[in-house]
Short mmCIF file of C-alpha atoms in Angstrom, two decimals:
data_model
loop_
_atom_site.label_atom_id
_atom_site.label_comp_id
_atom_site.label_asym_id
_atom_site.label_seq_id
_atom_site.Cartn_x
_atom_site.Cartn_y
_atom_site.Cartn_z
CA MET A 1 99.44 48.17 81.25
CA ASN A 2 98.88 51.60 82.06
CA SER A 3 95.18 51.17 81.87
CA HIS A 4 95.45 48.36 84.41
CA LYS A 5 97.74 50.42 86.76
CA THR A 6 95.18 53.55 86.56
CA GLY A 7 92.34 50.78 87.37
CA TRP A 8 94.08 49.42 90.29
CA LEU A 9 94.98 53.27 91.95
CA LEU A 10 91.29 54.24 91.27
CA THR A 11 90.17 51.30 93.13
CA ALA A 12 92.94 51.52 95.88
CA ALA A 13 91.76 55.19 96.39
CA LEU A 14 88.08 54.43 96.32
CA LEU A 15 88.24 51.42 98.76
CA GLY A 16 90.62 53.28 101.29
CA ALA A 17 88.69 56.71 101.26
CA GLY A 18 84.94 55.15 100.76
CA SER A 19 82.93 58.16 101.70
CA ALA A 20 85.83 59.91 103.63
CA GLY A 21 87.91 63.02 102.77
CA ALA A 22 85.56 65.65 104.10
CA GLN A 23 87.33 68.46 106.17
CA ASP A 24 86.57 70.29 109.22
CA LEU A 25 86.51 73.68 106.73
CA GLY A 26 85.36 75.99 109.56
CA ALA A 27 88.44 75.14 111.55
CA TYR A 28 90.63 75.12 108.17
CA ARG A 29 89.68 78.79 107.69
CA ALA A 30 90.19 79.77 111.27
CA LEU A 31 93.77 77.98 111.47
CA ALA A 32 94.42 79.90 108.24
CA ALA A 33 93.23 83.15 109.48
CA ASP A 34 95.14 82.99 112.64
CA LEU A 35 98.59 82.02 111.09
CA ASP A 36 98.61 84.53 108.50
CA GLY A 37 97.23 87.09 111.74
CA ALA A 38 100.34 85.71 113.60
CA VAL A 39 102.76 87.05 110.70
CA THR A 40 101.03 90.54 110.77
CA ALA A 41 101.20 91.00 114.26
CA ARG A 42 104.76 90.14 114.54
CA ALA A 43 105.82 93.17 113.14
CA THR A 44 104.42 95.16 116.06
CA SER A 45 104.34 92.81 118.95
CA ALA A 46 105.63 89.21 119.45
CA ALA A 47 103.27 88.76 122.51
CA GLN A 48 100.20 89.37 120.12
CA ALA A 49 101.72 86.98 117.39
CA LEU A 50 102.03 84.38 120.22
CA THR A 51 98.18 84.77 120.94
CA ARG A 52 97.75 83.99 117.44
CA LEU A 53 99.72 80.88 117.40
CA ASP A 54 98.06 79.66 120.51
CA ALA A 55 94.73 80.19 118.58
CA ALA A 56 96.45 78.72 115.69
CA ASP A 57 97.23 75.70 117.88
CA ALA A 58 93.56 75.23 118.88
CA ASP A 59 92.56 75.45 115.45
CA LEU A 60 94.64 72.50 114.49
CA LYS A 61 93.28 70.33 116.99
CA LYS A 62 89.90 70.72 115.74
CA LEU A 63 90.95 70.39 112.14
CA ALA A 64 93.46 67.35 112.85
CA PRO A 65 90.70 64.70 113.17
CA SER A 66 89.35 65.18 109.75
CA LEU A 67 92.98 65.17 108.37
CA GLN A 68 93.41 61.51 106.89
CA ASN A 69 97.25 62.16 106.60
CA ARG A 70 98.96 61.65 109.91
CA GLN A 71 102.14 62.61 108.54
CA LEU A 72 100.47 65.98 107.44
CA VAL A 73 99.06 66.45 110.98
CA SER A 74 102.81 66.03 112.44
CA ALA A 75 104.24 68.13 109.93
CA LEU A 76 101.80 71.15 110.85
CA GLN A 77 102.07 70.69 114.45
CA GLY A 78 106.02 70.76 114.14
CA SER A 79 105.80 73.90 111.84
CA LEU A 80 103.67 75.44 114.60
CA GLU A 81 106.28 74.39 117.48
CA ARG A 82 109.04 75.95 115.01
CA ALA A 83 106.94 78.96 114.42
CA ARG A 84 106.79 79.51 118.40
CA GLY A 85 110.66 79.33 118.66
CA SER A 86 111.18 81.64 115.58
CA LEU A 87 109.26 84.60 117.64
CA ALA A 88 112.54 85.36 119.73
CA ARG A 89 114.16 85.89 116.43
CA SER A 90 113.23 87.81 113.16
CA PRO A 91 109.63 88.14 111.76
CA ALA A 92 110.98 86.70 108.10
CA GLU A 93 111.85 83.24 110.13
CA LEU A 94 108.21 83.25 111.67
CA GLU A 95 106.71 83.98 108.00
CA ALA A 96 108.67 81.41 106.33
CA GLN A 97 107.52 78.71 109.15
CA VAL A 98 103.58 79.95 108.31
CA LEU A 99 104.21 79.57 104.74
CA LEU A 100 105.27 75.80 104.93
CA ALA A 101 102.40 75.44 106.99
CA ARG A 102 100.05 76.83 104.98
CA GLY A 103 101.68 74.82 101.92
CA PHE A 104 100.95 71.55 104.42
CA MET A 105 97.35 72.67 104.53
CA ARG A 106 96.93 73.07 100.86
CA LYS A 107 98.63 69.65 100.47
CA ALA A 108 96.00 67.84 102.68
CA LEU A 109 93.07 69.80 101.23
CA TYR A 110 94.05 69.18 97.77
CA ASP A 111 94.45 65.54 98.25
CA GLN A 112 91.33 65.04 100.15
CA THR A 113 88.96 66.85 97.82
CA LEU A 114 90.31 64.98 95.06
CA THR A 115 89.82 61.76 97.09
CA LEU A 116 86.30 63.04 97.99
CA LEU A 117 85.22 63.89 94.23
CA ALA A 118 86.35 60.69 93.07
CA SER A 119 83.72 58.67 95.33
CA ALA A 120 81.22 61.42 95.59
CA PRO A 121 81.31 64.58 93.27
CA ALA A 122 78.15 66.00 94.65
CA ASN A 123 79.60 66.09 98.16
CA GLY A 124 82.96 68.13 97.29
CA THR A 125 81.39 71.61 96.34
CA ALA A 126 82.51 73.33 99.30
CA GLN A 127 85.70 71.77 99.66
CA LEU A 128 86.54 72.51 96.21
CA ARG A 129 85.36 76.18 96.56
CA LEU A 130 87.91 76.73 99.15
CA LEU A 131 90.48 74.92 97.57
CA ALA A 132 89.90 77.42 94.58
CA GLY A 133 90.30 80.38 97.11
CA GLU A 134 93.30 78.65 98.64
CA PHE A 135 95.18 78.27 94.87
CA GLY A 136 94.08 82.00 94.23
CA LEU A 137 91.40 81.10 91.65
CA SER A 138 88.40 83.34 91.31
CA GLY A 139 85.60 84.26 88.63
CA ALA A 140 85.32 82.29 85.54
CA ALA A 141 88.19 79.98 86.74
CA THR A 142 86.71 78.96 89.76
CA GLN A 143 83.35 78.29 87.80
CA ALA A 144 85.43 75.95 85.31
CA LEU A 145 86.88 74.42 88.42
CA LEU A 146 83.35 73.64 89.94
CA ALA A 147 82.19 72.50 86.93
CA ASP A 148 84.82 69.95 86.32
CA GLY A 149 84.82 68.74 89.83
CA ALA A 150 80.96 67.94 89.56
CA ALA A 151 81.42 66.10 86.26
CA GLY A 152 84.19 63.98 87.84
CA LYS A 153 86.64 65.18 85.45
CA LEU A 154 89.57 64.80 88.31
CA PRO A 155 92.49 65.39 85.58
CA ARG A 156 91.11 68.64 84.54
CA VAL A 157 90.34 69.62 88.43
CA ALA A 158 94.20 68.47 89.11
CA TRP A 159 95.54 70.42 86.14
CA ARG A 160 93.81 73.65 86.84
CA LEU A 161 95.51 73.67 90.29
CA GLN A 162 98.59 72.56 89.29
CA ARG A 163 98.56 75.10 87.09
CA GLU A 164 98.15 77.93 89.36
CA ALA A 165 100.49 76.25 91.83
CA ALA A 166 103.39 76.21 89.17
CA GLY A 167 102.84 80.08 88.50
CA LYS A 168 103.04 81.10 92.00
CA ILE A 169 106.40 78.92 92.22
CA GLY A 170 107.67 80.86 89.38
CA GLU A 171 106.87 84.01 90.53
CA ALA A 172 108.69 83.42 93.81
CA LEU A 173 111.83 82.14 92.06
CA ASN A 174 112.23 84.90 89.62
CA THR A 175 111.87 87.57 92.24
CA ALA A 176 114.58 85.59 94.64
CA GLN A 177 118.20 86.67 93.85
CA PRO A 178 121.22 84.88 94.81
CA THR A 179 121.89 86.72 97.65
CA GLN A 180 122.09 86.30 101.80
CA SER A 181 118.71 88.12 102.22
CA SER A 182 115.31 87.95 103.83
CA THR A 183 113.81 88.56 100.80
CA THR A 184 115.39 85.59 99.02
CA TYR A 185 114.59 83.38 102.51
CA LEU A 186 111.05 84.25 102.16
CA ASN A 187 110.91 83.82 98.66
CA LEU A 188 112.27 80.28 98.30
CA SER A 189 110.02 79.46 101.33
CA ARG A 190 107.30 80.45 99.29
CA GLY A 191 108.09 78.67 96.35
CA MET A 192 108.73 75.49 98.24
CA ALA A 193 105.21 75.94 100.15
CA TRP A 194 103.40 75.92 96.92
CA PHE A 195 105.63 72.91 95.45
CA THR A 196 104.64 70.88 98.62
CA ALA A 197 100.80 71.10 97.92
CA VAL A 198 101.25 69.93 94.21
CA GLN A 199 104.56 67.44 94.56
CA ASP A 200 103.14 64.44 93.21
CA ALA A 201 102.31 65.75 89.81
CA PRO A 202 103.33 63.83 87.03
CA GLY A 203 104.72 66.74 85.40
CA ALA A 204 107.09 68.03 88.08
CA GLY A 205 109.79 65.86 86.66
CA ASP A 206 113.08 66.81 88.35
CA LEU A 207 111.57 69.15 90.68
CA LYS A 208 112.04 68.53 93.89
CA VAL A 209 111.14 69.17 97.39
CA SER A 210 114.96 68.57 98.17
CA GLN A 211 115.86 71.27 95.94
CA PHE A 212 114.21 73.92 97.49
CA GLY A 213 115.86 72.47 100.93
CA ASP A 214 119.48 72.61 99.20
CA ALA A 215 118.99 76.16 98.36
CA LEU A 216 117.66 77.26 101.68
CA ARG A 217 120.55 75.74 103.35
CA GLN A 218 122.83 77.55 100.76
CA LEU A 219 121.61 80.82 101.71
CA THR A 220 121.63 79.99 105.43
CA VAL A 221 125.47 79.42 105.33
CA GLY A 222 126.07 82.30 102.54
CA ASP A 223 127.37 79.90 99.86
CA VAL A 224 126.05 82.45 97.33
CA GLY A 225 127.87 80.79 94.25
CA ALA A 226 126.04 77.40 95.14
CA LEU A 227 122.73 79.30 95.95
CA GLU A 228 123.02 80.90 92.16
CA SER A 229 123.27 77.21 90.54
CA SER A 230 120.47 76.23 92.59
CA LEU A 231 118.14 79.04 91.81
CA THR A 232 118.90 77.99 88.06
CA ALA A 233 118.14 74.63 88.32
CA LEU A 234 115.10 75.18 89.99
CA ARG A 235 113.63 78.02 87.68
CA GLN A 236 114.59 75.67 84.76
CA ASN A 237 112.66 72.76 86.44
CA ASN A 238 109.77 74.80 87.18
CA GLY A 239 109.84 75.98 83.76
CA ALA A 240 109.46 72.54 82.35
CA PHE A 241 106.65 71.88 84.92
CA VAL A 242 104.92 74.91 83.69
CA LYS A 243 105.07 73.62 80.02
CA SER A 244 103.97 70.11 80.96
CA LEU A 245 100.75 71.87 82.17
CA ALA A 246 100.27 74.62 79.13
CA SER A 247 97.56 72.34 77.72
CA ALA A 248 94.62 70.59 79.53
CA PRO A 249 94.20 67.02 79.97
CA SER A 250 91.76 64.85 78.49
CA GLY A 251 88.54 63.48 80.43
CA ALA A 252 90.63 60.01 81.26
CA VAL A 253 89.84 59.16 85.03
CA VAL A 254 92.64 59.76 87.29
CA THR A 255 93.17 59.76 91.08
CA PRO A 256 94.81 61.94 93.78
CA SER A 257 98.23 60.46 94.81
CA ILE A 258 98.06 58.64 97.85
CA THR A 259 101.79 59.51 98.55
CA PRO A 260 102.16 60.82 102.18
CA ALA A 261 103.26 64.54 102.02
CA VAL A 262 106.86 65.41 102.45
CA PRO A 263 107.69 66.55 106.20
CA VAL A 264 110.30 69.69 105.84
CA THR A 265 111.94 71.61 108.26
CA VAL A 266 113.33 74.91 107.98
CA THR A 267 115.58 76.34 110.70
CA PRO A 268 117.83 79.50 110.57
CA GLY A 269 121.32 78.32 109.95
CA SER A 270 120.77 74.66 110.23
CA THR A 271 118.10 73.70 107.16
CA THR A 272 117.22 70.32 106.62
CA VAL A 273 114.79 68.86 104.54
CA THR A 274 113.39 65.22 104.68
CA PRO A 275 113.70 63.76 101.13
CA PRO A 276 110.58 62.65 99.35
CA ALA A 277 109.13 59.39 99.07
CA THR A 278 108.96 57.89 95.62
CA PRO A 279 105.46 59.26 94.30
CA ALA A 280 103.07 56.59 93.23
CA ALA A 281 102.68 56.56 89.61
CA THR A 282 99.76 58.20 88.12
CA ALA A 283 97.91 57.75 84.90
CA THR A 284 97.38 61.52 84.19
CA PRO A 285 97.61 61.85 80.37
CA ARG A 286 99.31 64.16 78.45
CA PRO A 287 97.79 68.04 77.86
CA THR A 288 96.10 68.56 74.59
CA ALA A 289 94.45 71.92 74.78
CA PRO A 290 96.14 75.11 74.92
CA ALA A 291 95.38 77.30 78.17
CA ARG A 292 96.08 80.53 79.77
CA PRO A 293 98.93 81.06 82.19
CA ALA A 294 98.18 81.53 85.49
CA ARG A 295 98.78 85.10 87.04
CA THR A 296 97.70 86.61 90.27
CA SER A 297 97.13 90.16 90.62
CA ALA A 298 95.09 92.90 93.07
CA GLY A 299 92.16 92.19 90.72
CA GLU A 300 91.29 88.89 92.09
CA VAL A 301 91.38 90.78 95.38
CA TYR A 302 88.77 93.16 93.88
CA ALA A 303 86.78 90.23 92.65
CA ALA A 304 86.72 88.43 96.01
CA LEU A 305 86.14 91.60 98.24
CA GLY A 306 83.04 92.23 95.73
CA ARG A 307 81.62 88.80 96.12
CA ALA A 308 82.02 89.59 99.92
CA LEU A 309 80.22 92.89 99.76
CA THR A 310 77.52 91.27 97.76
CA ALA A 311 77.12 88.40 100.49
CA ALA A 312 77.18 90.92 103.40
CA GLY A 313 74.63 92.96 101.54
CA HIS A 314 72.24 89.92 101.70
CA GLY A 315 72.45 89.15 105.26
CA ASP A 316 74.76 86.12 104.52
CA PRO A 317 77.88 86.87 106.86
CA ALA A 318 78.99 82.95 106.47
CA LEU A 319 79.50 83.46 102.49
CA ALA A 320 80.73 86.99 103.18
CA ARG A 321 83.84 85.71 105.60
CA GLU A 322 84.60 82.62 103.24
CA GLN A 323 85.07 85.32 100.25
CA LEU A 324 87.09 87.39 102.50
CA GLY A 325 89.38 84.31 103.09
CA GLN A 326 89.81 83.87 99.45
CA ALA A 327 90.75 87.58 99.06
CA GLY A 328 93.28 87.20 101.77
CA THR A 329 94.70 84.32 99.72
CA ALA A 330 94.77 86.36 96.33
CA LEU A 331 96.44 89.37 98.23
CA ALA A 332 99.24 86.70 99.86
CA ALA A 333 100.03 85.96 95.96
CA ALA A 334 99.81 89.98 95.01
CA PRO A 335 102.86 91.41 92.94
CA THR A 336 105.80 92.01 95.09
CA THR A 337 105.68 95.81 94.59
CA LEU A 338 102.08 95.53 96.13
CA ARG A 339 103.34 93.36 99.10
CA SER A 340 106.28 95.61 99.84
CA THR A 341 104.07 98.70 100.30
CA GLN A 342 103.51 100.59 103.41
CA GLY A 343 100.06 99.46 104.61
CA TYR A 344 100.09 95.85 103.14
CA ASP A 345 100.63 94.08 106.60
CA ALA A 346 97.60 96.63 107.89
CA LEU A 347 95.09 95.27 105.22
CA VAL A 348 96.10 91.85 106.03
CA PHE A 349 95.32 92.22 109.67
CA ASP A 350 91.98 94.14 108.79
CA LEU A 351 91.16 91.19 106.44
CA GLY A 352 91.70 88.59 109.15
CA ALA A 353 89.87 90.67 111.74
CA ALA A 354 87.03 91.05 109.71
CA GLN A 355 87.00 87.30 108.32
CA ALA A 356 86.38 86.39 112.22
CA ARG A 357 84.07 89.23 113.06
CA THR A 358 80.22 88.50 113.86
CA ALA A 359 77.77 90.39 112.52
CA LEU A 360 79.74 91.54 109.48
CA ARG A 361 78.14 94.08 107.60
CA PRO A 362 78.85 96.01 103.98
CA ASP A 363 80.24 98.93 105.40
CA ASP A 364 82.99 96.83 106.98
CA VAL A 365 83.70 95.13 103.06
CA GLN A 366 83.49 98.52 101.56
CA ALA A 367 86.24 99.85 103.92
CA LEU A 368 88.57 96.75 103.24
CA ILE A 369 87.95 97.93 99.34
CA ALA A 370 88.77 101.49 100.17
CA THR A 371 92.18 100.53 102.08
CA LEU A 372 93.09 98.08 99.06
CA SER A 373 92.43 100.92 96.83
CA GLY A 374 94.71 103.35 98.90
CA LEU A 375 97.63 100.72 98.99
CA GLU A 376 97.47 100.52 94.98
CA ARG A 377 97.70 104.43 94.82
CA ARG A 378 100.45 104.29 97.31
CA ALA A 379 102.47 101.76 95.82
CA ALA A 380 101.86 103.58 92.33
CA GLY A 381 103.20 106.93 93.98
CA GLN A 382 99.98 108.68 94.17
CA PRO A 383 98.30 110.34 97.01
CA VAL A 384 96.16 108.72 99.40
CA SER A 385 92.60 109.63 100.39
CA THR A 386 92.48 110.78 104.24
CA LEU A 387 88.76 110.09 103.84
CA ASP A 388 89.87 106.41 102.76
CA ASN A 389 92.11 105.92 106.14
CA VAL A 390 89.12 107.60 108.36
CA SER A 391 86.71 105.05 107.31
CA ALA A 392 89.00 102.35 107.47
CA GLY A 393 89.82 103.18 111.15
CA ALA A 394 86.34 103.90 111.88
CA ALA A 395 85.07 100.26 110.23
CA ARG A 396 88.15 98.72 112.56
CA GLY A 397 86.78 100.40 115.76
CA PHE A 398 82.93 100.50 115.40
CA GLY A 399 82.10 97.22 114.10
CA GLY A 400 80.80 93.70 115.16
CA TRP A 401 79.28 93.38 118.73
CA LEU A 402 80.15 96.93 119.31
CA ARG A 403 78.00 98.50 116.61
CA VAL A 404 75.16 95.68 117.53
CA LEU A 405 75.23 96.57 121.22
CA VAL A 406 75.48 100.37 120.57
CA PHE A 407 72.43 100.62 118.19
CA ALA A 408 70.45 98.02 120.55
CA LEU A 409 70.99 100.52 123.36
CA LEU A 410 69.95 103.53 121.30
CA ALA A 411 66.82 101.82 120.09
CA ALA A 412 65.73 100.97 123.68
CA LEU A 413 66.49 104.63 124.50
CA ALA A 414 64.52 106.11 121.67
CA PHE A 415 61.26 105.19 123.80
CA VAL A 416 62.21 107.24 126.22
CA PRO A 417 61.34 110.74 124.37
CA LEU A 418 58.52 109.48 122.94
CA TYR A 419 57.10 108.11 126.61
CA LEU A 420 57.75 111.42 128.34
CA LEU A 421 56.39 113.37 125.47
CA ASN A 422 53.08 111.25 125.94
CA LEU A 423 53.12 111.78 130.11
CA ALA A 424 53.38 115.40 129.81
CA PHE A 425 50.92 116.28 127.23
CA GLY A 426 48.94 113.29 127.10
CA GLY A 427 47.49 112.09 123.70
CA ARG A 428 44.20 114.38 123.02
CA ASN A 429 45.44 117.16 121.28
CA THR A 430 45.89 116.73 117.89
CA TYR A 431 49.06 118.75 117.23
CA TRP A 432 50.85 116.85 119.91
CA ARG A 433 49.83 113.59 118.48
CA ALA A 434 51.41 114.79 115.22
CA ILE A 435 54.54 115.87 116.71
CA ALA A 436 54.84 112.84 118.50
CA SER A 437 54.29 110.63 115.09
CA GLY A 438 57.00 112.81 113.66
CA LEU A 439 59.34 112.32 116.21
CA ALA A 440 59.04 108.41 116.10
CA LEU A 441 59.52 108.36 112.51
CA LEU A 442 62.77 110.24 112.64
CA LEU A 443 64.13 107.74 115.21
CA LEU A 444 62.76 105.02 113.16
CA PRO A 445 66.08 104.15 111.68
CA VAL A 446 67.55 104.06 114.91
CA PHE A 447 65.31 101.62 116.13
CA LEU A 448 65.19 99.35 113.23
CA GLU A 449 69.14 99.17 113.20
CA GLY A 450 69.04 98.40 117.03
CA LEU A 451 66.34 95.64 116.60
CA PHE A 452 66.98 93.90 113.44
CA GLY A 453 71.03 94.19 113.60
CA LEU A 454 70.95 92.89 116.88
CA LEU A 455 68.56 89.83 115.48
CA GLY A 456 71.02 89.11 112.76
CA ALA A 457 73.73 89.25 114.92
CA ILE A 458 72.32 86.50 117.21
CA GLY A 459 71.35 84.65 113.88
CA ASP A 460 75.33 84.75 112.83
CA LEU A 461 76.19 83.60 116.12
CA THR A 462 74.06 80.69 116.49
CA GLY A 463 73.98 79.94 112.46
CA VAL A 464 70.23 80.28 112.59
CA GLY A 465 69.47 81.54 108.69
CA ALA A 466 66.14 83.22 109.58
CA LEU A 467 67.53 85.60 112.16
CA ARG A 468 70.96 85.94 110.08
CA ALA A 469 68.85 87.54 107.42
CA ALA A 470 67.20 90.24 109.84
CA SER A 471 69.92 92.61 109.13
CA ASN A 472 68.26 93.02 105.69
CA PHE A 473 65.33 95.14 107.34
CA THR A 474 67.78 98.06 108.42
CA LEU A 475 68.10 100.77 106.79
CA THR A 476 71.84 100.95 105.96
CA GLN A 477 71.97 97.83 104.65
CA ASN A 478 71.27 98.22 101.02
CA GLY A 479 70.51 100.67 98.40
CA TYR A 480 66.68 100.25 98.95
CA GLY A 481 67.17 101.72 102.85
CA LEU A 482 67.98 105.12 101.84
CA PRO A 483 64.44 105.82 99.57
CA LEU A 484 62.86 104.60 102.73
CA TRP A 485 64.66 106.55 105.01
CA ALA A 486 63.79 109.88 102.77
CA LEU A 487 60.17 108.60 102.89
CA SER A 488 59.77 108.39 106.81
CA ALA A 489 61.72 111.45 107.06
CA ALA A 490 59.54 113.48 104.73
CA LEU A 491 56.80 112.32 106.64
CA ALA A 492 58.31 113.27 109.79
CA ILE A 493 58.75 116.58 108.95
CA GLY A 494 55.14 116.92 107.41
CA LEU A 495 53.91 115.65 110.51
CA THR A 496 56.02 117.90 112.99
CA THR A 497 55.34 120.95 110.60
CA PHE A 498 51.60 120.45 110.87
CA GLY A 499 51.70 119.99 114.49
CA PHE A 500 53.95 122.92 115.70
CA ARG A 501 51.99 125.05 113.12
CA GLY A 502 48.72 124.05 114.82
CA LEU A 503 50.22 124.82 118.12
CA CYS A 504 51.44 128.26 117.02
CA GLN A 505 47.96 129.07 115.87
CA GLN A 506 46.66 128.00 119.00
CA PHE A 507 48.80 130.16 120.98
CA GLY A 508 48.16 133.25 118.66
CA LEU A 509 51.66 133.32 117.33
CA LEU A 510 50.18 132.71 113.72
CA GLY A 511 46.96 133.88 112.15
CA ARG A 512 44.38 136.46 113.19
CA ARG A 513 42.08 135.98 116.36
CA SER A 514 38.56 137.89 116.37
CA ALA A 515 38.25 137.54 119.96
CA PRO A 516 40.11 140.12 122.36
CA GLN A 517 43.48 139.68 123.74
CA GLN A 518 42.33 138.74 126.93
CA GLU A 519 39.79 136.33 126.06
CA THR A 520 42.20 134.33 123.60
CA ALA A 521 44.50 134.46 126.33
CA ALA A 522 42.18 132.88 128.60
CA ALA A 523 41.16 129.96 125.86
CA GLN A 524 44.49 129.44 125.40
CA SER A 525 44.93 128.75 129.01
CA LEU A 526 41.87 126.53 129.19
CA ASP A 527 43.02 124.79 125.88
CA TRP A 528 46.28 124.37 127.57
CA ASP A 529 44.74 122.94 130.91
CA GLU A 530 42.11 120.55 129.35
CA ASP A 531 43.85 119.25 126.43
CA LEU A 532 47.56 119.20 126.87
#
């Protein structure tokens, strides 16, 4: 009976999806960055937060046509509307709405990616890679997820993602306390958002979206006793969920649930939750192999930033921005001690700004790594490097198109002294030619940065791969630029030394002359008139 039901579900999913399932990943990333940016901006300016929410609304309009579940589209639109309304209240309420919106986004990406993999595993790699970043996977875990997806092992793909979500739900619930505080409010919202993405998992058991809604309602009305009971029940049910995911499933074929997502409304003072529809039956087999419990730490942020640095160093800003998005997702799930440290919001803002920046360069990513290191040191009570703070400020203010245009202008101006030198003294004198060549070599790094930096920025803006990689020809992009710079500087020093020494000899400042002083002066004057 179960095998017949599994076959029927698979057939229904394939007929309903066909070759569909692909999402606008660019719009998805932009929406995620603008939502997270709104939360960061709200700490200092409600007007800036509103600007980011306006941008998020435009992003959603681009993303919506590629979302198959129209209920999810409506839920996302409702979350954005409630986020706007929360701007007049506390930052925590805005963050709660953003957390729920991010949960809806993950739900849409999760369902459509599994649907796409069921029909065309080879076409779902990009979505699966983004999904891995959204769920906080990195390194070997991401590679294992991609391998299972390419092989069509959907039970294992779903299991890996459900396991990560269950771990994050547990972290949020364990941090929540039965007190009427914004911290508990946000942790309940965070747990609810993560469960929204995987609410149809067979192992969820008694864990329901409505349970989170009840706890939020009790929190807003101040019913601490009922809240404590709800938190205990939520932890127990999530514990059972985690146990059901303790070992990997077999390779039996399973399809993603086609149950519509649950629209959730969280409003301060009157939290309402629409109860979930009964999830469609699935045939995910019982787990059989042991697996590592999911944990998230700053190490995952470092790993994503390291991959972003490598991509930026290879002249691939598109991949670098994708990895920065994964770093932002991992940072949002970092331990509470790190998220509550001063400077965390600034790092989140810098990550979002770098992700949206055109002409991303390795220096930008290095500054983010230094900022994260400083955040860890501050969380541990250790002194923070002033130089790292200065570097982060410089990267924040002098990057993107500003850097490109400044060096393009300097490269153009570099020809001015060379032209004037040739105009004033001509090119017949060997010593002046050597000096001009040495000066050109000294200005070579500026010229290369201006020309190829501009070409790389244009390529990044237009998506032309050949131009996008032009930044590799600058001397500041990679390690090989430093020895080339040293070589050009050595040649410049040699040529200018030769040129000025020759002029000094010509003017009698070095060496001895056999001719009388008067004749020597006349010869010098003649040389200057004729040769210079």
